[in-house]
């Protein structure tokens, strides 16, 4: 007896439905995409109980001719492609002709639709894939789809659904994604009778972000707009200081389709490297547009994954687009002070404890080393002219007659401003907690973290110097004895260590010898640093990008930089401040902490009850 049976149509449909319709959000996604493909200018989505009991999607698109209405629910019936060649140049969101039959197979569907040329619309009811009603309907041009009791006939699937709230959140996220990718369409989302958000369809992405994600996310978004070859990238991204605790706010679209893609994600995050704190992730909405033949969207039934014929081109395009958006950004993190009353009580009740910041103490303990006179270190060298205070009447104003002999200024130690703008007006106010430099910059009060600033400057300098050209020869070479594993790791990666500015050689017997080291590093730091590098290399053998080198630069910079708690003269502090101000690349320390923040006049006035 034959054992292989052809499954009846309704069973085949149920199985196929499993791939397309996973949960209410997938239904909403498919129905909204159909509305977009139909040329809608406004779409309303309404759900109840997370979309499990009720979903309605109404659009003002082209509608469906009465003679096509039933066909639309037949498997693989689509108006969007005709030939196999069409698959290579898909410009619509749908094309597989699977959504409507899949949805209809696992729920109770009512479609009401009308085209512009018809006098009367059509209403079709399908329950579990079986047509139960087909009749006239008085309605406007466009289509309304109502989906009730999802998975009512597939209890196994029903069990996999989460609570109404979670399913509702997924639906919200699907609606948001569609709204982001179509700012030109006005979208309304109603959840359990309450309007959650609307977009006005004015084509402005910033406005959509504001409606969907609120002020916190939308504030200060940076505009991305660039093209490399035939790949263009645009959208909005968060400035580094507004990064998030997860990747939840990363939205990527390829040719208008929301996708998950590791290449895009990696390129996006790489652009923020060294500007974002560990454990923080940038957010943003990025649209990647490329000729449709260079991307395969037919990889996954729900079309969430795509494949690129040239991954590298995509990586480069995204990386450069975001990187240039970030480099044009000069905005500073704004300090928001707490409610003024609490500040007063705290300050006056226990001044000592409040003022002794733990970071200072930690840092003082951390550094026992004797700092080289700062005038010999790099950042002072950028001050070439005498500093003259700009306001004589100001008691806090300090005049700094700085005269550094020209020959002391080595060109390689001068960090040149990336986009030197008009002359910045900087006035040093002073230093607090031996950590923070207060300056007035073009009339604004700014605070600089001196360690973070110096660390970043040194890090940039190390990165820009080729090989060991920025090294200093040691009077007495330093030998460092390492553990077996560590010794192997260092000798295996000796090129990387040399590249980072150490002239290091295998000395045999588990020992390496260092003859020169990066310019600003104190010689007593060499041995501990080499041990640290060795340990790091042991744990991270594989180096795909320049990760290792960057890690070493971070650590060299950290050890070479001045620390919180160090004594620095006003001359040094001002010189450092000038370097920070004049170089847009000195905004975050290599671990992503901000280097300079602005304390706005408004914030202060708020504290003093002036506003
Ligand atoms: P696909 O979108 O992949 O073509 P669907 O099953 O989602 O497949 O839809 C089948 C067809 O029904 C579409 O090709 C389109 O012609 C028509 N259709 C579906 N929804 C709408 C709508 N909201 N407005 C106009 N036509 C629609
Ligand atoms: Mg579709």
Coordinates of C-alpha atoms and ligand atoms in Angstrom, one line a residue, residues 30-31 34-35 37-38 59 61-64 71-74 77-80 93-101 111 113 142-143 145 303, ligand 1:
X30 CA 2.1 41.7 5.9
X31 CA -1.1 43.7 5.8
X34 CA 0.2 45.2 1.1
X35 CA -1.2 48.6 1.9
X37 CA 2.3 48.3 -2.2
X38 CA -1.2 49.4 -3.0
X59 CA -5.8 51.7 3.7
X61 CA -4.7 52.4 -1.6
X62 CA -5.9 51.2 -5.1
X63 CA -8.2 48.5 -3.7
X64 CA -8.8 45.1 -5.4
X71 CA -7.8 35.1 -6.3
X72 CA -5.9 37.2 -3.9
X73 CA -6.4 34.5 -1.3
X74 CA -5.1 31.7 -3.5
X77 CA -1.3 34.5 -6.3
X78 CA 0.3 37.9 -6.7
X79 CA -0.1 40.9 -8.9
X80 CA 3.5 42.0 -8.2
X93 CA 7.5 44.7 -0.4
X94 CA 5.4 41.7 -1.2
X95 CA 5.9 39.3 -4.1
X96 CA 5.5 35.7 -2.8
X97 CA 1.7 35.7 -2.9
X98 CA 1.6 33.9 0.4
X99 CA 0.4 36.4 3.0
X100 CA -3.4 36.5 2.4
X101 CA -3.8 32.7 1.9
X111 CA -11.8 41.9 3.5
X113 CA -12.3 46.6 -0.8
X142 CA -9.1 51.2 -0.6
X143 CA -9.0 48.1 1.4
X145 CA -8.7 43.7 6.3
X303 CA 11.6 38.5 4.1
Ligands
LIG1 P1 1.9 39.6 -2.3 O1 1.8 40.8 -1.5 O2 3.1 38.8 -2.1 O3 1.6 39.8 -3.7 P2 -0.4 38.8 -0.8 O4 -1.0 37.5 -0.5 O5 0.0 39.6 0.3 O6 0.8 38.6 -1.8 O7 -1.5 39.6 -1.6 C1 -2.0 39.0 -2.8 C2 -2.4 40.1 -3.8 O8 -3.6 40.7 -3.3 C3 -1.4 41.2 -4.0 O9 -0.5 40.9 -5.0 C4 -2.3 42.4 -4.3 O10 -2.5 42.4 -5.7 C5 -3.6 42.1 -3.6 N1 -3.7 42.9 -2.4 C6 -3.5 42.4 -1.1 N2 -3.7 43.4 -0.2 C7 -4.0 44.5 -0.9 C8 -4.4 45.8 -0.5 N3 -4.4 46.2 0.8 N4 -4.7 46.7 -1.5 C9 -4.6 46.3 -2.8 N5 -4.3 45.1 -3.2 C10 -4.0 44.2 -2.3

